[in-house]
């Protein structure tokens, strides 16, 4: 299962970062706890800068699907599936 969990972890991490990049654009100070658009003002290289907002959302979805696929054959995967879903649906 090591390779499957490694694949899950990689996709989860990338999905988390993309979600964070999206929140920087779409979130509010209250919801994300930092000034929105701070990444753009700092000229950071983000998923938004590379793929655009819609493209970043598609990449986030792709990594979420990869998370599910990576662990679908692992018994008792409910916690990991729910964890990935929370990251995917993250809005704060």
PDB file of C-alpha atoms in Angstrom:
ATOM      1  CA  UNK A   1       0.000   0.000   0.000  1.00  0.00           C
ATOM      2  CA  UNK A   2       2.989   2.295   0.340  1.00  0.00           C
ATOM      3  CA  UNK A   3       2.944   3.485  -3.277  1.00  0.00           C
ATOM      4  CA  UNK A   4      -0.814   4.088  -3.169  1.00  0.00           C
ATOM      5  CA  UNK A   5      -0.529   6.113   0.024  1.00  0.00           C
ATOM      6  CA  UNK A   6       2.403   8.044  -1.402  1.00  0.00           C
ATOM      7  CA  UNK A   7       0.327   8.884  -4.485  1.00  0.00           C
ATOM      8  CA  UNK A   8      -2.584   9.907  -2.259  1.00  0.00           C
ATOM      9  CA  UNK A   9      -0.352  12.150  -0.144  1.00  0.00           C
ATOM     10  CA  UNK A  10       1.215  13.831  -3.175  1.00  0.00           C
ATOM     11  CA  UNK A  11      -2.164  14.618  -4.746  1.00  0.00           C
ATOM     12  CA  UNK A  12      -3.602  15.757  -1.420  1.00  0.00           C
ATOM     13  CA  UNK A  13      -0.708  18.170  -0.898  1.00  0.00           C
ATOM     14  CA  UNK A  14      -0.979  19.662  -4.379  1.00  0.00           C
ATOM     15  CA  UNK A  15      -4.755  19.922  -4.038  1.00  0.00           C
ATOM     16  CA  UNK A  16      -4.339  21.708  -0.691  1.00  0.00           C
ATOM     17  CA  UNK A  17      -1.967  24.268  -2.211  1.00  0.00           C
ATOM     18  CA  UNK A  18      -4.233  24.889  -5.191  1.00  0.00           C
ATOM     19  CA  UNK A  19      -7.202  25.328  -2.832  1.00  0.00           C
ATOM     20  CA  UNK A  20      -5.131  27.840  -0.856  1.00  0.00           C
ATOM     21  CA  UNK A  21      -4.277  29.736  -4.055  1.00  0.00           C
ATOM     22  CA  UNK A  22      -7.958  29.832  -5.026  1.00  0.00           C
ATOM     23  CA  UNK A  23      -8.959  31.053  -1.575  1.00  0.00           C
ATOM     24  CA  UNK A  24      -6.425  33.863  -1.849  1.00  0.00           C
ATOM     25  CA  UNK A  25      -8.402  35.117  -4.855  1.00  0.00           C
ATOM     26  CA  UNK A  26     -11.969  34.272  -3.822  1.00  0.00           C
ATOM     27  CA  UNK A  27     -11.821  34.405  -0.023  1.00  0.00           C
ATOM     28  CA  UNK A  28     -12.395  37.262   2.366  1.00  0.00           C
ATOM     29  CA  UNK A  29     -10.222  38.469   5.240  1.00  0.00           C
ATOM     30  CA  UNK A  30     -12.697  36.918   7.661  1.00  0.00           C
ATOM     31  CA  UNK A  31     -12.821  33.530   5.935  1.00  0.00           C
ATOM     32  CA  UNK A  32      -9.114  33.025   5.199  1.00  0.00           C
ATOM     33  CA  UNK A  33      -7.492  35.030   8.004  1.00  0.00           C
ATOM     34  CA  UNK A  34      -5.217  36.994   5.696  1.00  0.00           C
ATOM     35  CA  UNK A  35      -5.565  39.808   3.218  1.00  0.00           C
ATOM     36  CA  UNK A  36      -7.054  38.464  -0.028  1.00  0.00           C
ATOM     37  CA  UNK A  37      -4.929  38.775  -3.187  1.00  0.00           C
ATOM     38  CA  UNK A  38      -1.769  38.880  -1.093  1.00  0.00           C
ATOM     39  CA  UNK A  39      -0.164  36.264  -3.361  1.00  0.00           C
ATOM     40  CA  UNK A  40      -0.772  38.402  -6.460  1.00  0.00           C
ATOM     41  CA  UNK A  41       0.539  41.526  -4.752  1.00  0.00           C
ATOM     42  CA  UNK A  42       3.660  39.573  -3.727  1.00  0.00           C
ATOM     43  CA  UNK A  43       4.000  38.297  -7.311  1.00  0.00           C
ATOM     44  CA  UNK A  44       4.021  34.691  -6.070  1.00  0.00           C
ATOM     45  CA  UNK A  45       3.973  31.859  -8.549  1.00  0.00           C
ATOM     46  CA  UNK A  46       0.580  30.253  -7.894  1.00  0.00           C
ATOM     47  CA  UNK A  47      -1.782  27.865  -9.608  1.00  0.00           C
ATOM     48  CA  UNK A  48      -3.894  30.893 -10.528  1.00  0.00           C
ATOM     49  CA  UNK A  49      -0.954  32.570 -12.224  1.00  0.00           C
ATOM     50  CA  UNK A  50      -0.088  29.392 -14.138  1.00  0.00           C
ATOM     51  CA  UNK A  51      -3.546  28.027 -15.050  1.00  0.00           C
ATOM     52  CA  UNK A  52      -5.954  30.927 -14.458  1.00  0.00           C
ATOM     53  CA  UNK A  53      -8.779  30.663 -11.926  1.00  0.00           C
ATOM     54  CA  UNK A  54     -10.917  28.204 -13.903  1.00  0.00           C
ATOM     55  CA  UNK A  55      -7.890  26.114 -14.827  1.00  0.00           C
ATOM     56  CA  UNK A  56      -6.784  25.980 -11.193  1.00  0.00           C
ATOM     57  CA  UNK A  57     -10.244  24.761 -10.189  1.00  0.00           C
ATOM     58  CA  UNK A  58      -9.995  22.010 -12.811  1.00  0.00           C
ATOM     59  CA  UNK A  59      -6.537  21.025 -11.544  1.00  0.00           C
ATOM     60  CA  UNK A  60      -7.881  20.897  -7.987  1.00  0.00           C
ATOM     61  CA  UNK A  61     -10.664  18.564  -9.154  1.00  0.00           C
ATOM     62  CA  UNK A  62      -8.151  16.405 -11.041  1.00  0.00           C
ATOM     63  CA  UNK A  63      -5.996  15.992  -7.930  1.00  0.00           C
ATOM     64  CA  UNK A  64      -9.067  15.180  -5.834  1.00  0.00           C
ATOM     65  CA  UNK A  65     -10.029  12.415  -8.268  1.00  0.00           C
ATOM     66  CA  UNK A  66      -6.446  11.137  -8.145  1.00  0.00           C
ATOM     67  CA  UNK A  67      -6.651  11.012  -4.330  1.00  0.00           C
ATOM     68  CA  UNK A  68      -9.758   8.859  -4.490  1.00  0.00           C
ATOM     69  CA  UNK A  69      -8.335   6.601  -7.171  1.00  0.00           C
ATOM     70  CA  UNK A  70      -5.091   6.100  -5.273  1.00  0.00           C
ATOM     71  CA  UNK A  71      -6.793   4.614  -2.220  1.00  0.00           C
ATOM     72  CA  UNK A  72      -9.994   3.106  -3.585  1.00  0.00           C
ATOM     73  CA  UNK A  73      -8.638  -0.441  -3.130  1.00  0.00           C
ATOM     74  CA  UNK A  74      -7.430   0.110   0.444  1.00  0.00           C
ATOM     75  CA  UNK A  75      -9.646  -1.267   3.195  1.00  0.00           C
ATOM     76  CA  UNK A  76     -10.953   1.128   5.841  1.00  0.00           C
ATOM     77  CA  UNK A  77     -10.132   4.173   3.719  1.00  0.00           C
ATOM     78  CA  UNK A  78     -13.123   6.191   4.946  1.00  0.00           C
ATOM     79  CA  UNK A  79     -11.109   8.653   7.013  1.00  0.00           C
ATOM     80  CA  UNK A  80      -8.715   9.408   4.155  1.00  0.00           C
ATOM     81  CA  UNK A  81     -11.569   9.803   1.673  1.00  0.00           C
ATOM     82  CA  UNK A  82     -13.361  12.205   4.014  1.00  0.00           C
ATOM     83  CA  UNK A  83     -10.138  14.121   4.664  1.00  0.00           C
ATOM     84  CA  UNK A  84      -9.550  14.565   0.927  1.00  0.00           C
ATOM     85  CA  UNK A  85     -13.162  15.685   0.464  1.00  0.00           C
ATOM     86  CA  UNK A  86     -12.776  18.335   3.203  1.00  0.00           C
ATOM     87  CA  UNK A  87      -9.660  19.710   1.515  1.00  0.00           C
ATOM     88  CA  UNK A  88     -11.413  19.718  -1.874  1.00  0.00           C
ATOM     89  CA  UNK A  89     -14.470  21.531  -0.500  1.00  0.00           C
ATOM     90  CA  UNK A  90     -12.381  23.892   1.663  1.00  0.00           C
ATOM     91  CA  UNK A  91     -13.625  27.462   1.583  1.00  0.00           C
ATOM     92  CA  UNK A  92     -11.835  28.942   4.557  1.00  0.00           C
TER      93      UNK A  92
END
